[in-house]
Short mmCIF file of C-alpha atoms in Angstrom, two decimals:
data_model
loop_
_atom_site.label_atom_id
_atom_site.label_comp_id
_atom_site.label_asym_id
_atom_site.label_seq_id
_atom_site.Cartn_x
_atom_site.Cartn_y
_atom_site.Cartn_z
CA UNK E 1 25.85 -5.04 -27.22
CA UNK E 2 23.02 -7.57 -27.00
CA UNK E 3 21.31 -8.70 -23.81
CA UNK E 4 18.57 -11.27 -23.51
CA UNK E 5 16.14 -11.23 -20.59
CA UNK E 6 13.43 -13.74 -19.72
CA UNK E 7 10.71 -11.97 -17.70
CA UNK E 8 7.71 -13.64 -16.09
CA UNK E 9 4.23 -12.14 -16.37
CA UNK E 10 3.71 -9.64 -13.55
CA UNK E 11 7.40 -8.89 -13.04
CA UNK E 12 9.35 -5.76 -13.85
CA UNK E 13 13.01 -6.31 -14.77
CA UNK E 14 15.23 -3.29 -15.36
CA UNK E 15 17.31 -2.78 -18.50
CA UNK E 16 19.69 0.19 -18.50
CA UNK E 17 17.53 2.00 -15.97
CA UNK E 18 14.28 1.41 -17.87
CA UNK E 19 11.62 -0.62 -16.10
CA UNK E 20 10.04 -3.27 -18.31
CA UNK E 21 6.74 -4.37 -16.78
CA UNK E 22 5.13 -7.46 -18.27
CA UNK E 23 1.44 -6.62 -18.00
CA UNK E 24 -0.08 -9.34 -20.12
CA UNK E 25 0.82 -11.93 -22.72
CA UNK E 26 -0.84 -14.45 -24.99
CA UNK E 27 -0.89 -16.15 -28.34
CA UNK E 28 -4.15 -15.13 -30.03
CA UNK E 29 -4.58 -16.74 -33.44
CA UNK E 30 -1.12 -18.26 -33.14
CA UNK E 31 0.66 -14.92 -32.80
CA UNK E 32 2.70 -14.28 -29.65
CA UNK E 33 1.87 -10.83 -28.22
CA UNK E 34 2.68 -8.99 -25.01
CA UNK E 35 1.56 -5.76 -23.38
CA UNK E 36 4.57 -4.08 -21.79
CA UNK E 37 4.81 -1.03 -19.53
CA UNK E 38 8.05 0.78 -20.41
CA UNK E 39 8.96 3.39 -17.81
CA UNK E 40 12.01 5.58 -17.36
CA UNK E 41 12.46 8.32 -14.78
CA UNK E 42 10.93 10.83 -17.17
CA UNK E 43 8.57 8.96 -19.45
CA UNK E 44 6.19 6.04 -19.53
CA UNK E 45 4.68 4.15 -22.42
CA UNK E 46 2.40 1.13 -22.70
CA UNK E 47 3.29 -0.94 -25.77
CA UNK E 48 1.67 -3.90 -27.50
CA UNK E 49 4.29 -5.98 -29.28
CA UNK E 50 4.05 -9.02 -31.52
CA UNK E 51 6.87 -11.55 -31.62
CA UNK E 52 9.70 -10.11 -33.68
CA UNK E 53 8.59 -6.50 -33.24
CA UNK E 54 10.92 -3.91 -31.73
CA UNK E 55 10.51 -0.67 -29.85
CA UNK E 56 12.90 2.16 -29.09
CA UNK E 57 13.74 2.36 -25.40
CA UNK E 58 13.96 6.05 -24.43
CA UNK E 59 17.32 6.55 -26.16
CA UNK E 60 18.88 3.56 -24.43
CA UNK E 61 18.60 1.14 -27.34
CA UNK E 62 16.11 -1.19 -28.97
CA UNK E 63 13.93 -3.78 -27.27
CA UNK E 64 12.63 -6.74 -29.30
CA UNK E 65 10.00 -9.25 -28.23
CA UNK E 66 11.67 -12.46 -29.28
CA UNK E 67 9.29 -15.07 -27.85
CA UNK E 68 6.16 -15.36 -25.77
CA UNK E 69 6.18 -18.37 -23.44
CA UNK E 70 2.66 -19.44 -22.56
CA UNK E 71 1.83 -20.54 -19.00
CA UNK E 72 3.22 -23.92 -18.05
CA UNK E 73 6.06 -25.54 -16.14
CA UNK E 74 8.44 -23.03 -14.64
CA UNK E 75 6.46 -20.16 -16.10
CA UNK E 76 3.11 -20.78 -14.50
CA UNK E 77 1.72 -17.48 -15.75
CA UNK E 78 3.86 -17.28 -18.84
CA UNK E 79 6.89 -15.19 -19.68
CA UNK E 80 8.47 -13.18 -22.45
CA UNK E 81 11.95 -13.43 -23.88
CA UNK E 82 13.26 -9.95 -24.72
CA UNK E 83 16.35 -8.93 -26.66
CA UNK E 84 17.89 -5.58 -25.88
CA UNK E 85 20.41 -4.11 -28.27
CA UNK E 86 22.38 -0.91 -27.97
CA UNK E 87 23.31 1.36 -25.15
CA UNK E 88 22.93 4.99 -24.20
CA UNK E 89 23.23 7.48 -27.05
CA UNK E 90 26.24 9.78 -26.93
CA UNK I 1 42.15 -33.48 -2.86
CA UNK I 2 43.20 -34.57 0.65
CA UNK I 3 41.66 -32.34 3.30
CA UNK I 4 38.88 -31.06 1.02
CA UNK I 5 35.32 -32.23 1.43
CA UNK I 6 32.20 -30.92 -0.21
CA UNK I 7 31.96 -28.63 -3.21
CA UNK I 8 32.82 -25.14 -4.38
CA UNK I 9 29.39 -23.58 -3.84
CA UNK I 10 29.99 -20.85 -6.40
CA UNK I 11 30.54 -23.52 -9.02
CA UNK I 12 27.42 -25.33 -7.86
CA UNK I 13 25.39 -22.13 -8.31
CA UNK I 14 26.89 -21.64 -11.77
CA UNK I 15 26.08 -25.20 -12.75
CA UNK I 16 22.56 -24.84 -11.38
CA UNK I 17 22.14 -21.68 -13.42
CA UNK I 18 23.30 -23.49 -16.57
CA UNK I 19 20.83 -26.30 -15.96
CA UNK I 20 18.04 -23.79 -15.32
CA UNK I 21 18.72 -21.79 -18.47
CA UNK I 22 18.97 -25.01 -20.48
CA UNK I 23 15.58 -26.04 -19.14
CA UNK I 24 14.19 -22.65 -20.12
CA UNK I 25 15.58 -23.12 -23.63
CA UNK I 26 13.77 -26.45 -23.96
CA UNK I 27 10.54 -24.75 -22.83
CA UNK I 28 11.11 -21.94 -25.31
CA UNK I 29 11.90 -24.39 -28.09
CA UNK I 30 8.67 -26.30 -27.46
CA UNK I 31 6.71 -23.04 -27.58
CA UNK I 32 8.37 -21.93 -30.79
CA UNK I 33 7.75 -25.24 -32.51
CA UNK I 34 4.15 -25.20 -31.32
CA UNK I 35 3.72 -21.75 -32.82
CA UNK I 36 5.26 -22.87 -36.10
CA UNK I 37 2.96 -25.84 -36.21
CA UNK I 38 -0.06 -23.65 -35.41
CA UNK I 39 0.86 -21.39 -38.32
CA UNK I 40 1.40 -24.23 -40.79
CA UNK I 41 -1.51 -24.91 -43.13
CA UNK I 42 -1.68 -28.70 -43.34
CA UNK I 43 -5.14 -30.19 -43.59
CA UNK I 44 -5.99 -33.82 -44.03
CA UNK I 45 -5.26 -37.11 -42.39
CA UNK I 46 -1.46 -36.86 -42.46
CA UNK I 47 -1.50 -33.41 -40.93
CA UNK I 48 -3.84 -34.49 -38.15
CA UNK I 49 -1.71 -37.56 -37.44
CA UNK I 50 1.41 -35.45 -37.25
CA UNK I 51 -0.23 -32.98 -34.87
CA UNK I 52 -1.45 -35.82 -32.62
CA UNK I 53 2.02 -37.31 -32.60
CA UNK I 54 3.55 -33.94 -31.82
CA UNK I 55 1.19 -33.30 -28.89
CA UNK I 56 1.29 -36.79 -27.39
CA UNK I 57 4.97 -37.63 -27.87
CA UNK I 58 7.41 -35.03 -29.07
CA UNK I 59 6.14 -31.99 -27.20
CA UNK I 60 5.81 -34.02 -24.00
CA UNK I 61 9.37 -35.28 -24.43
CA UNK I 62 10.64 -31.70 -24.67
CA UNK I 63 8.60 -30.70 -21.60
CA UNK I 64 9.96 -33.67 -19.70
CA UNK I 65 13.54 -32.68 -20.55
CA UNK I 66 12.81 -29.13 -19.37
CA UNK I 67 11.31 -30.36 -16.09
CA UNK I 68 14.22 -32.71 -15.41
CA UNK I 69 16.76 -29.94 -15.96
CA UNK I 70 14.79 -27.58 -13.69
CA UNK I 71 14.56 -30.21 -10.96
CA UNK I 72 18.29 -30.92 -11.13
CA UNK I 73 18.96 -27.18 -10.96
CA UNK I 74 16.90 -26.90 -7.77
CA UNK I 75 18.63 -29.93 -6.31
CA UNK I 76 22.06 -28.38 -6.92
CA UNK I 77 20.90 -25.10 -5.41
CA UNK I 78 19.73 -26.90 -2.28
CA UNK I 79 23.08 -28.74 -2.01
CA UNK I 80 24.92 -25.44 -2.37
CA UNK I 81 22.77 -23.79 0.25
CA UNK I 82 23.20 -26.66 2.67
CA UNK I 83 26.94 -26.45 2.30
CA UNK I 84 26.98 -22.67 2.70
CA UNK I 85 25.03 -22.99 5.92
CA UNK I 86 27.48 -25.59 7.18
CA UNK I 87 30.38 -23.32 6.27
CA UNK I 88 28.79 -20.38 8.08
CA UNK I 89 28.38 -22.58 11.11
CA UNK I 90 32.00 -23.74 10.97
CA UNK I 91 33.18 -20.14 10.90
CA UNK I 92 31.14 -19.40 14.00
CA UNK I 93 29.01 -16.75 12.27
CA UNK I 94 25.71 -18.52 12.73
CA UNK I 95 23.22 -16.96 15.10
CA UNK I 96 21.83 -19.47 17.55
CA UNK I 97 19.05 -21.47 15.98
CA UNK I 98 17.28 -21.63 19.30
CA UNK I 99 14.59 -19.30 20.62
CA UNK I 100 12.89 -19.00 17.26
CA UNK I 101 16.02 -17.56 15.63
CA UNK I 102 16.80 -18.46 12.05
CA UNK I 103 20.31 -18.69 10.70
CA UNK I 104 21.64 -15.90 8.54
CA UNK I 105 21.53 -16.87 4.94
CA UNK I 106 21.36 -16.07 1.30
CA UNK I 107 18.27 -17.42 -0.46
CA UNK I 108 19.06 -19.56 -3.47
CA UNK I 109 17.66 -19.70 -6.97
CA UNK I 110 18.95 -16.47 -8.44
CA UNK I 111 22.14 -14.73 -9.48
CA UNK I 112 24.92 -13.63 -7.18
CA UNK I 113 24.24 -11.43 -4.16
CA UNK I 114 26.04 -8.10 -3.96
CA UNK I 115 26.58 -6.26 -0.66
CA UNK I 116 24.29 -3.45 0.45
CA UNK I 117 26.36 -0.52 1.66
CA UNK I 118 25.13 1.78 4.40
CA UNK I 119 22.01 1.53 6.47
CA UNK I 120 18.51 1.06 5.18
CA UNK I 121 16.65 4.39 5.65
CA UNK I 122 13.70 4.29 8.03
CA UNK I 123 12.42 7.87 7.98
CA UNK I 124 8.74 8.68 7.59
CA UNK I 125 9.24 9.48 3.90
CA UNK I 126 11.11 6.22 3.35
CA UNK I 127 8.45 3.94 4.80
CA UNK I 128 5.67 4.46 2.28
CA UNK I 129 3.90 2.05 -0.10
CA UNK I 130 4.97 4.06 -3.14
CA UNK I 131 8.61 3.59 -2.15
CA UNK I 132 8.40 -0.05 -3.19
CA UNK I 133 9.56 -0.93 -6.68
CA UNK I 134 9.21 -4.58 -7.64
CA UNK I 135 11.98 -6.04 -9.77
CA UNK I 136 12.36 -9.35 -11.56
CA UNK I 137 10.68 -11.56 -8.96
CA UNK I 138 7.00 -12.48 -9.32
CA UNK I 139 6.16 -11.52 -5.74
CA UNK I 140 3.59 -8.75 -6.07
CA UNK I 141 1.44 -10.70 -3.58
CA UNK I 142 4.11 -10.17 -0.91
CA UNK I 143 5.22 -6.64 -1.82
CA UNK I 144 1.66 -5.34 -2.03
CA UNK I 145 0.97 -6.89 1.38
CA UNK I 146 4.09 -5.21 2.73
CA UNK I 147 3.06 -1.90 1.17
CA UNK I 148 -0.38 -2.05 2.74
CA UNK I 149 1.08 -2.72 6.18
CA UNK I 150 3.66 0.06 5.92
CA UNK I 151 0.91 2.45 4.83
CA UNK I 152 -1.20 1.53 7.84
CA UNK I 153 1.55 1.33 10.48
CA UNK I 154 5.12 2.31 9.49
CA UNK I 155 6.28 1.93 13.08
CA UNK I 156 5.37 -1.74 12.94
CA UNK I 157 7.84 -2.22 10.05
CA UNK I 158 10.48 -0.21 11.93
CA UNK I 159 10.01 -2.42 14.98
CA UNK I 160 10.15 -5.64 12.96
CA UNK I 161 13.30 -4.94 10.90
CA UNK I 162 16.42 -4.68 13.01
CA UNK I 163 19.97 -3.98 11.88
CA UNK I 164 22.48 -6.11 13.76
CA UNK I 165 25.97 -5.10 14.86
CA UNK I 166 27.55 -7.25 12.11
CA UNK I 167 25.53 -5.39 9.45
CA UNK I 168 23.01 -8.18 8.87
CA UNK I 169 19.28 -7.60 9.29
CA UNK I 170 16.75 -9.51 11.35
CA UNK I 171 13.12 -9.39 10.25
CA UNK I 172 10.39 -10.76 12.47
CA UNK I 173 7.69 -12.71 10.65
CA UNK I 174 4.87 -14.76 12.12
CA UNK I 175 4.01 -18.40 11.68
CA UNK I 176 0.65 -19.44 13.11
CA UNK I 177 0.70 -16.16 15.02
CA UNK I 178 4.05 -16.88 16.69
CA UNK I 179 7.07 -14.66 15.93
CA UNK I 180 9.93 -16.10 13.87
CA UNK I 181 13.08 -14.04 13.51
CA UNK I 182 14.82 -14.35 10.16
CA UNK I 183 18.32 -12.98 9.79
CA UNK I 184 19.77 -12.22 6.37
CA UNK I 185 23.07 -10.79 5.20
CA UNK I 186 23.04 -7.17 4.00
CA UNK I 187 23.13 -8.04 0.32
CA UNK I 188 20.77 -8.22 -2.64
CA UNK I 189 20.34 -9.75 -6.07
CA UNK I 190 19.84 -7.80 -9.28
CA UNK I 191 16.16 -8.76 -9.36
CA UNK I 192 15.48 -7.47 -5.83
CA UNK I 193 12.82 -4.91 -4.99
CA UNK I 194 14.25 -1.46 -4.27
CA UNK I 195 13.09 2.10 -3.84
CA UNK I 196 12.06 3.98 -7.02
CA UNK I 197 15.64 5.23 -7.47
CA UNK I 198 16.98 1.69 -7.49
CA UNK I 199 18.45 1.90 -4.01
CA UNK I 200 18.01 -0.87 -1.42
CA UNK I 201 15.29 -0.11 1.10
CA UNK I 202 12.98 -1.83 3.56
CA UNK I 203 11.36 -3.79 0.71
CA UNK I 204 14.76 -5.19 -0.32
CA UNK I 205 15.40 -6.52 3.17
CA UNK I 206 11.87 -7.76 3.78
CA UNK I 207 11.73 -9.50 0.40
CA UNK I 208 15.00 -11.31 0.99
CA UNK I 209 13.96 -12.32 4.49
CA UNK I 210 10.64 -13.54 3.08
CA UNK I 211 12.50 -15.82 0.65
CA UNK I 212 14.28 -17.32 3.66
CA UNK I 213 11.09 -17.52 5.71
CA UNK I 214 8.96 -19.16 3.01
CA UNK I 215 11.48 -21.87 2.11
CA UNK I 216 14.96 -20.51 1.39
CA UNK I 217 14.72 -20.03 -2.36
CA UNK I 218 13.60 -16.96 -4.28
CA UNK I 219 11.25 -19.27 -6.17
CA UNK I 220 9.42 -19.81 -2.89
CA UNK I 221 8.04 -16.26 -2.97
CA UNK I 222 6.80 -16.24 -6.54
CA UNK I 223 3.05 -16.33 -7.24
CA UNK I 224 1.21 -16.79 -3.98
CA UNK I 225 -1.74 -15.56 -1.98
CA UNK I 226 -1.67 -12.02 -0.51
CA UNK I 227 -3.58 -13.30 2.53
CA UNK I 228 -0.53 -15.42 3.32
CA UNK I 229 1.72 -12.35 3.11
CA UNK I 230 -0.50 -10.27 5.40
CA UNK I 231 -0.54 -13.02 8.03
CA UNK I 232 3.22 -13.66 7.83
CA UNK I 233 4.02 -9.96 8.15
CA UNK I 234 1.53 -9.00 10.86
CA UNK I 235 0.84 -12.23 12.77
CA UNK I 236 -2.86 -11.47 12.57
CA UNK I 237 -5.57 -13.48 10.87
CA UNK I 238 -6.23 -12.12 7.41
CA UNK I 239 -9.26 -12.55 5.22
CA UNK I 240 -9.76 -12.86 1.47
CA UNK I 241 -13.12 -12.05 -0.05
CA UNK I 242 -14.50 -11.78 -3.54
CA UNK I 243 -15.77 -8.61 -5.13
CA UNK I 244 -16.90 -6.04 -2.55
CA UNK I 245 -18.67 -2.70 -2.78
CA UNK I 246 -16.74 0.53 -2.19
CA UNK I 247 -18.54 0.90 1.15
CA UNK I 248 -17.37 -2.56 2.20
CA UNK I 249 -13.80 -1.84 1.07
CA UNK I 250 -13.86 1.42 3.04
CA UNK I 251 -14.89 -0.58 6.12
CA UNK I 252 -11.90 -2.89 5.62
CA UNK I 253 -9.60 0.14 5.17
CA UNK I 254 -10.90 1.61 8.44
CA UNK I 255 -9.89 -1.65 10.14
CA UNK I 256 -6.40 -2.05 8.64
CA UNK I 257 -4.31 -2.91 5.57
CA UNK I 258 -6.10 -3.88 2.34
CA UNK I 259 -4.83 -5.25 -0.97
CA UNK I 260 -6.68 -6.16 -4.14
CA UNK I 261 -6.06 -8.81 -6.83
CA UNK I 262 -6.77 -8.18 -10.50
CA UNK I 263 -8.51 -10.70 -12.69
CA UNK I 264 -7.05 -13.16 -15.08
CA UNK I 265 -8.55 -12.14 -18.40
CA UNK I 266 -8.62 -15.65 -19.82
CA UNK I 267 -8.05 -15.95 -23.56
CA UNK I 268 -6.70 -12.61 -24.62
CA UNK I 269 -7.03 -11.09 -28.04
CA UNK I 270 -5.95 -7.43 -28.08
CA UNK I 271 -6.83 -7.19 -31.76
CA UNK I 272 -10.55 -7.60 -31.20
CA UNK I 273 -13.02 -5.68 -29.07
CA UNK I 274 -13.87 -7.64 -25.95
CA UNK I 275 -16.02 -5.77 -23.48
CA UNK I 276 -15.61 -6.83 -19.87
CA UNK I 277 -12.04 -7.96 -20.38
CA UNK I 278 -9.20 -6.70 -18.17
CA UNK I 279 -8.36 -3.06 -18.93
CA UNK I 280 -4.89 -4.00 -20.12
CA UNK I 281 -3.82 -0.44 -20.92
CA UNK I 282 -3.67 0.30 -17.21
CA UNK I 283 -4.05 -2.85 -15.17
CA UNK I 284 -1.62 -5.72 -14.88
CA UNK I 285 -3.29 -9.11 -15.17
CA UNK I 286 -3.06 -11.46 -12.15
CA UNK I 287 -1.49 -8.71 -10.08
CA UNK I 288 -1.88 -7.48 -6.50
CA UNK I 289 -2.18 -3.77 -5.65
CA UNK I 290 -2.15 -1.80 -2.40
CA UNK I 291 -5.49 -0.12 -1.72
CA UNK I 292 -4.57 3.44 -0.74
CA UNK I 293 -7.90 5.22 -0.32
CA UNK I 294 -11.39 5.79 -1.65
CA UNK I 295 -12.08 9.40 -2.46
CA UNK I 296 -14.66 11.28 -4.56
CA UNK I 297 -16.20 8.06 -5.81
CA UNK I 298 -12.92 6.52 -6.96
CA UNK I 299 -10.52 4.01 -5.48
CA UNK I 300 -6.78 4.69 -5.51
CA UNK I 301 -4.55 1.66 -6.05
CA UNK I 302 -0.76 1.60 -5.77
CA UNK I 303 1.12 -0.85 -7.98
CA UNK I 304 4.14 -2.49 -6.28
CA UNK I 305 5.96 -1.74 -9.55
CA UNK I 306 6.48 1.77 -8.15
CA UNK I 307 5.35 5.19 -9.29
CA UNK I 308 5.44 6.46 -12.86
CA UNK I 309 8.03 9.02 -13.86
CA UNK I 310 7.03 12.09 -15.81
CA UNK I 311 4.13 12.10 -18.21
CA UNK I 312 2.93 9.16 -20.26
CA UNK I 313 4.33 9.82 -23.72
CA UNK I 314 1.55 7.78 -25.33
CA UNK I 315 -1.20 9.84 -23.72
CA UNK I 316 -2.25 9.16 -20.18
CA UNK I 317 -1.42 5.48 -19.93
CA UNK I 318 0.21 4.80 -16.60
CA UNK I 319 0.79 1.62 -14.70
CA UNK I 320 2.18 2.85 -11.38
CA UNK I 321 -0.91 4.05 -9.62
CA UNK I 322 -4.47 4.17 -10.80
CA UNK I 323 -7.81 5.68 -9.89
CA UNK I 324 -10.88 3.61 -10.77
CA UNK I 325 -14.61 4.11 -10.52
CA UNK I 326 -16.56 1.40 -8.76
CA UNK I 327 -17.69 0.04 -12.13
CA UNK I 328 -14.10 -0.10 -13.43
CA UNK I 329 -12.95 -1.79 -10.25
CA UNK I 330 -15.69 -4.43 -10.55
CA UNK I 331 -14.75 -5.12 -14.17
CA UNK I 332 -11.08 -5.66 -13.42
CA UNK I 333 -10.62 -7.05 -9.91
CA UNK I 334 -11.76 -10.30 -8.39
CA UNK I 335 -10.73 -10.37 -4.72
CA UNK I 336 -9.90 -8.22 -1.72
CA UNK I 337 -7.59 -9.29 1.11
CA UNK I 338 -7.45 -7.49 4.45
CA UNK I 339 -6.04 -7.87 7.93
CA UNK I 340 -6.72 -6.07 11.22
CA UNK I 341 -4.43 -3.13 11.86
CA UNK I 342 -1.28 -3.74 13.90
CA UNK I 343 -1.97 -0.39 15.55
CA UNK I 344 -4.69 -2.12 17.56
CA UNK I 345 -2.68 -4.12 20.06
#
């Protein structure tokens, strides 16, 4: 199962009970990167992801940073587009 | 179609959502193409001409398409909301608009509302700043303001959030110091603030009422000034100042609620050392925190994202609440907003 979420900088959407906080984003040297705070009830992790990179989400599935949207228009402080794939492990 | 006037508002919301997501896709496409162009080695006159043409024509055309779709989405949302209000009125469920009362409503701009079952808890343990967990809305400025007020005077929040006999809630805000009652249905969107367990709480109700109060759309409470939140919630004149000393911040805390805004770090490059930049392992850029206390030479800040669970599995990195020395605070925060306590009548 694939879900796609667009999250603005400073927000904290929830995916399968995991809080995905968008701490910071940018495109240094042409590479889209984002600092994310990943927090479940039991664990927390701060991750730095480049576009296309994935991270395991506390046994819930895999989170991929698809795109970094720089500030402008609707996203005045930028946003990230995240793909989540999977579901809870049996 | 005889006997039917207006529109199916659910379909209007769906259409507005399609327009909005299409606009977002255009924005995303422009960003992706820009990145591809940035990463393409093409030096010389032809390359420069292409880049100029891209910036001045093609990229602007994509941005214009995105803006038009977003504007049409907002227009449809406003039509839907207008019709929903008219329908409420026709069914006789509207509270009188007189005497400063607002009509019950559902703010627009987001996905479908789902009902809140049961009553919102108002015990001493429930009305705490660390019981606020921000969701998918960019409204830290409001939630941090709310958290600072509930920390200072939980009874004020109790007194200003009333459950009505029909299950709806009325929240009293202030405009130019005068009370304005805003009534909202007992329902929430997926992106709503909740308690740390994901259950609706006072922040859910206050946030929804704020969307009504500040314009009627959830977009109306994204990215704003915490001073505005403190004044709307308390009715008292708030103040925003630049960097202060710990002694000055303690003075503000003695007088009432205080929140603090982190810096924008400017051009960010996490792959190079950059002293003086925002401490992005702990602190959210452009974010507003509740100031909890100053103790043993450190300041305690509560993130409206809610508390951390368990232990940081990557070491000690935590985003929920932080303790900073005065030097760390000065490096990472740019303004302090405060308001006189509501305990002082």
